CSV table of C-alpha atoms in Angstrom, one decimal:
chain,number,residue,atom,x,y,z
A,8,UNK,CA,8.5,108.8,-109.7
A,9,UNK,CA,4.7,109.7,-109.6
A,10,UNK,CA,3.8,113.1,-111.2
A,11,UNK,CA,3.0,115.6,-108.8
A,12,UNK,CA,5.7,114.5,-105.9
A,13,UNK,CA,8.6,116.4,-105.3
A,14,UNK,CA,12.0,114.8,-106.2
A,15,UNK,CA,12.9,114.3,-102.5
A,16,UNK,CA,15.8,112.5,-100.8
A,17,UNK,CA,15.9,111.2,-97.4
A,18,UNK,CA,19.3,110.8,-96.3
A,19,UNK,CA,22.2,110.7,-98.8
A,20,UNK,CA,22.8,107.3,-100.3
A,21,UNK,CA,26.6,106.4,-101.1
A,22,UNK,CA,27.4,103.5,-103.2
A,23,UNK,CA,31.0,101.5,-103.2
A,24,UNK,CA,32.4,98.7,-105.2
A,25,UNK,CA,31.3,96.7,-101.4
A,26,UNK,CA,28.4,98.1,-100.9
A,27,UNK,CA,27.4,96.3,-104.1
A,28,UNK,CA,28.6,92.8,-102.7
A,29,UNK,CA,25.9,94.0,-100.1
A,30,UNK,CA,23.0,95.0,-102.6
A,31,UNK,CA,23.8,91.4,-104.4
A,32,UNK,CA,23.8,89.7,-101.1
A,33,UNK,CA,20.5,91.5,-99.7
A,34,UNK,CA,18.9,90.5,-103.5
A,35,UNK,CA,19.8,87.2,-103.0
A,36,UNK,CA,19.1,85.7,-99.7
A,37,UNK,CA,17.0,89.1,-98.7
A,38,UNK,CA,19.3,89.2,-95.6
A,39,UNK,CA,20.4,92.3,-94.3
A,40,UNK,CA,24.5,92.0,-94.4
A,41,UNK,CA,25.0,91.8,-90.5
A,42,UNK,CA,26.6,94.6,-88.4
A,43,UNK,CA,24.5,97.0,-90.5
A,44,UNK,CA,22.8,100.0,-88.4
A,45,UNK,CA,19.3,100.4,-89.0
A,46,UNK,CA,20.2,103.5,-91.1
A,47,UNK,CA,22.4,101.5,-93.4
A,48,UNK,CA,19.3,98.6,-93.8
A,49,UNK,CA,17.5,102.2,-94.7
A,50,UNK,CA,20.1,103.1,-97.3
A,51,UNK,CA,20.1,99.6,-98.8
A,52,UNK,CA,16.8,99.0,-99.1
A,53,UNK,CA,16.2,102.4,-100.8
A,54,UNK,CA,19.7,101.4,-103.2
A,55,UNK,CA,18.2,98.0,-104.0
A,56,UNK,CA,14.9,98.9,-105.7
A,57,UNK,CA,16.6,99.7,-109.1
A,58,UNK,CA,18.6,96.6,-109.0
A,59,UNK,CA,18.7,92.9,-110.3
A,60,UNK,CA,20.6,89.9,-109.7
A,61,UNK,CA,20.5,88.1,-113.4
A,62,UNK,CA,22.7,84.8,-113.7
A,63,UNK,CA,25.1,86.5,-110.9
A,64,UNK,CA,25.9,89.8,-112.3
A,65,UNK,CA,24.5,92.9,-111.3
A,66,UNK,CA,22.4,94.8,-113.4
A,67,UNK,CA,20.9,98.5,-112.6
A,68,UNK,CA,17.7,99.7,-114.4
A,69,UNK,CA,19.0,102.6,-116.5
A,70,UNK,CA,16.7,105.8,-116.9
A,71,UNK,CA,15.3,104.7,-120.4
A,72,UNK,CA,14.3,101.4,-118.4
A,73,UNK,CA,17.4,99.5,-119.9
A,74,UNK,CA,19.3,96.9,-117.7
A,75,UNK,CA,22.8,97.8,-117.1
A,76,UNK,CA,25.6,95.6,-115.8
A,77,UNK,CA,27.5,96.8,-113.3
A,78,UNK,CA,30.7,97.2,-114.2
A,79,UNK,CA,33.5,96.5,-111.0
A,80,UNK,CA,36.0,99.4,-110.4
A,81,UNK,CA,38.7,97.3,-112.3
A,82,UNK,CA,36.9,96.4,-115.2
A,83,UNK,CA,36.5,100.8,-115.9
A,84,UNK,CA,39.5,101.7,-117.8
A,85,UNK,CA,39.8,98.6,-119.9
A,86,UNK,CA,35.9,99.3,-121.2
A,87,UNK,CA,37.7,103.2,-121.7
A,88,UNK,CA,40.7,102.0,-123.7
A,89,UNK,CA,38.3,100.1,-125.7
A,90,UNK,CA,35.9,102.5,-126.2
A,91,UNK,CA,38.3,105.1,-128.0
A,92,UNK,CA,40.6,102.0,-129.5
A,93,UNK,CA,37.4,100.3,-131.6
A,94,UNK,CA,37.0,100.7,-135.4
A,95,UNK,CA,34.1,102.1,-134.2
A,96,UNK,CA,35.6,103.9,-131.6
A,97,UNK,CA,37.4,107.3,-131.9
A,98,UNK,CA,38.4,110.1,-129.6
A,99,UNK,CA,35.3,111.8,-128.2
A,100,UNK,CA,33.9,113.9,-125.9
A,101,UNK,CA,33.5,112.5,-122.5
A,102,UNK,CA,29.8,112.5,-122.3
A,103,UNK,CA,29.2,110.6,-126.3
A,104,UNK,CA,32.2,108.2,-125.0
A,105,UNK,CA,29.8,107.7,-121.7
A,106,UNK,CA,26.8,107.6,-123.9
A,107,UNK,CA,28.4,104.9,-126.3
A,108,UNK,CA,29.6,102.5,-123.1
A,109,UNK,CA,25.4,102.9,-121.7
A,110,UNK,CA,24.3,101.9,-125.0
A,111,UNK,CA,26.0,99.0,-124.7
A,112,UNK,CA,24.2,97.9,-121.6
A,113,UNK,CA,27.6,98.7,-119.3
A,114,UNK,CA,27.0,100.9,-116.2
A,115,UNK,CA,29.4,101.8,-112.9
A,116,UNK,CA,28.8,104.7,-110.4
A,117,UNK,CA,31.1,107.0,-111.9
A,118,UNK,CA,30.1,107.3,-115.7
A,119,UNK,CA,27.4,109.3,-115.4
C-alpha cells in the first residue's frame, strides 16, 4: 500500500478452497469463471493481485514478499501433525507452530 492512504476495503472479500480453483482459473486463461455477478469478477480481481500460478500450484505473496503455496483444506492437519511430530518439531504455541509452517513457504486461509 502507498504511504499516506488509508487501509480501506471495498466490500468484504471471502476466500474458499473453490474460490481458489476460480483465482487459478482467472490466472490462467484470464477468464472470468462464468455465472459470476459483476460483484464476484470485483472480488476476484481484487483476490487475484497477490497471487501466482507457478508450475500449477498456487502461491500467495506473503507480507515479507515471500511466495507461499497454498495449501488445500485436506493437506492442513497432516502439515500440523508434522509440524509438532519433527525432530525439529515440538509442542508450541499456536502462533511459533504457524510461524514455523510460513517459514516453510506453506500458506492456507486459516493459519494466520
Amino acid at each position: 500500500m502507498e504511504e499516506g492512504l488509508p487501509d480501506t476495503q471495498l466490500f468484504p472479500i471471502r476466500i474458499t478452497d473453490g474460490h481458489f480453483e476460480d483465482i487459478i482459473h482467472f490466472l490462467t486463461t484470464r477468464i472470468a469463471p462464468q455465472g459470476y455477478s459483476v460483484q464476484q469478477n470485483q472480488e476476484l480481481m481484487v483476490c487475484m493481485v497477490d497471487f501466482f500460478v507457478i508450475a500449477g500450484h498456487l502461491y500467495k505473496m506473503g507480507n515479507d514478499e515471500i511466495l507461499q503455496r497454498h495449501v488445500p483444506k485436506f493437506e492442513c492437519s497432516s502439515i500440523l501433525v508434522d509440524a509438532h511430530a519433527d525432530d525439529v518439531g515440538g509442542h508450541y504455541r499456536g502462533r511459533e507452530t504457524m510461524q514455523n509452517i510460513l517459514r516453510t513457504g506453506l500458506w492456507w486461509p486459516t493459519i494466520d
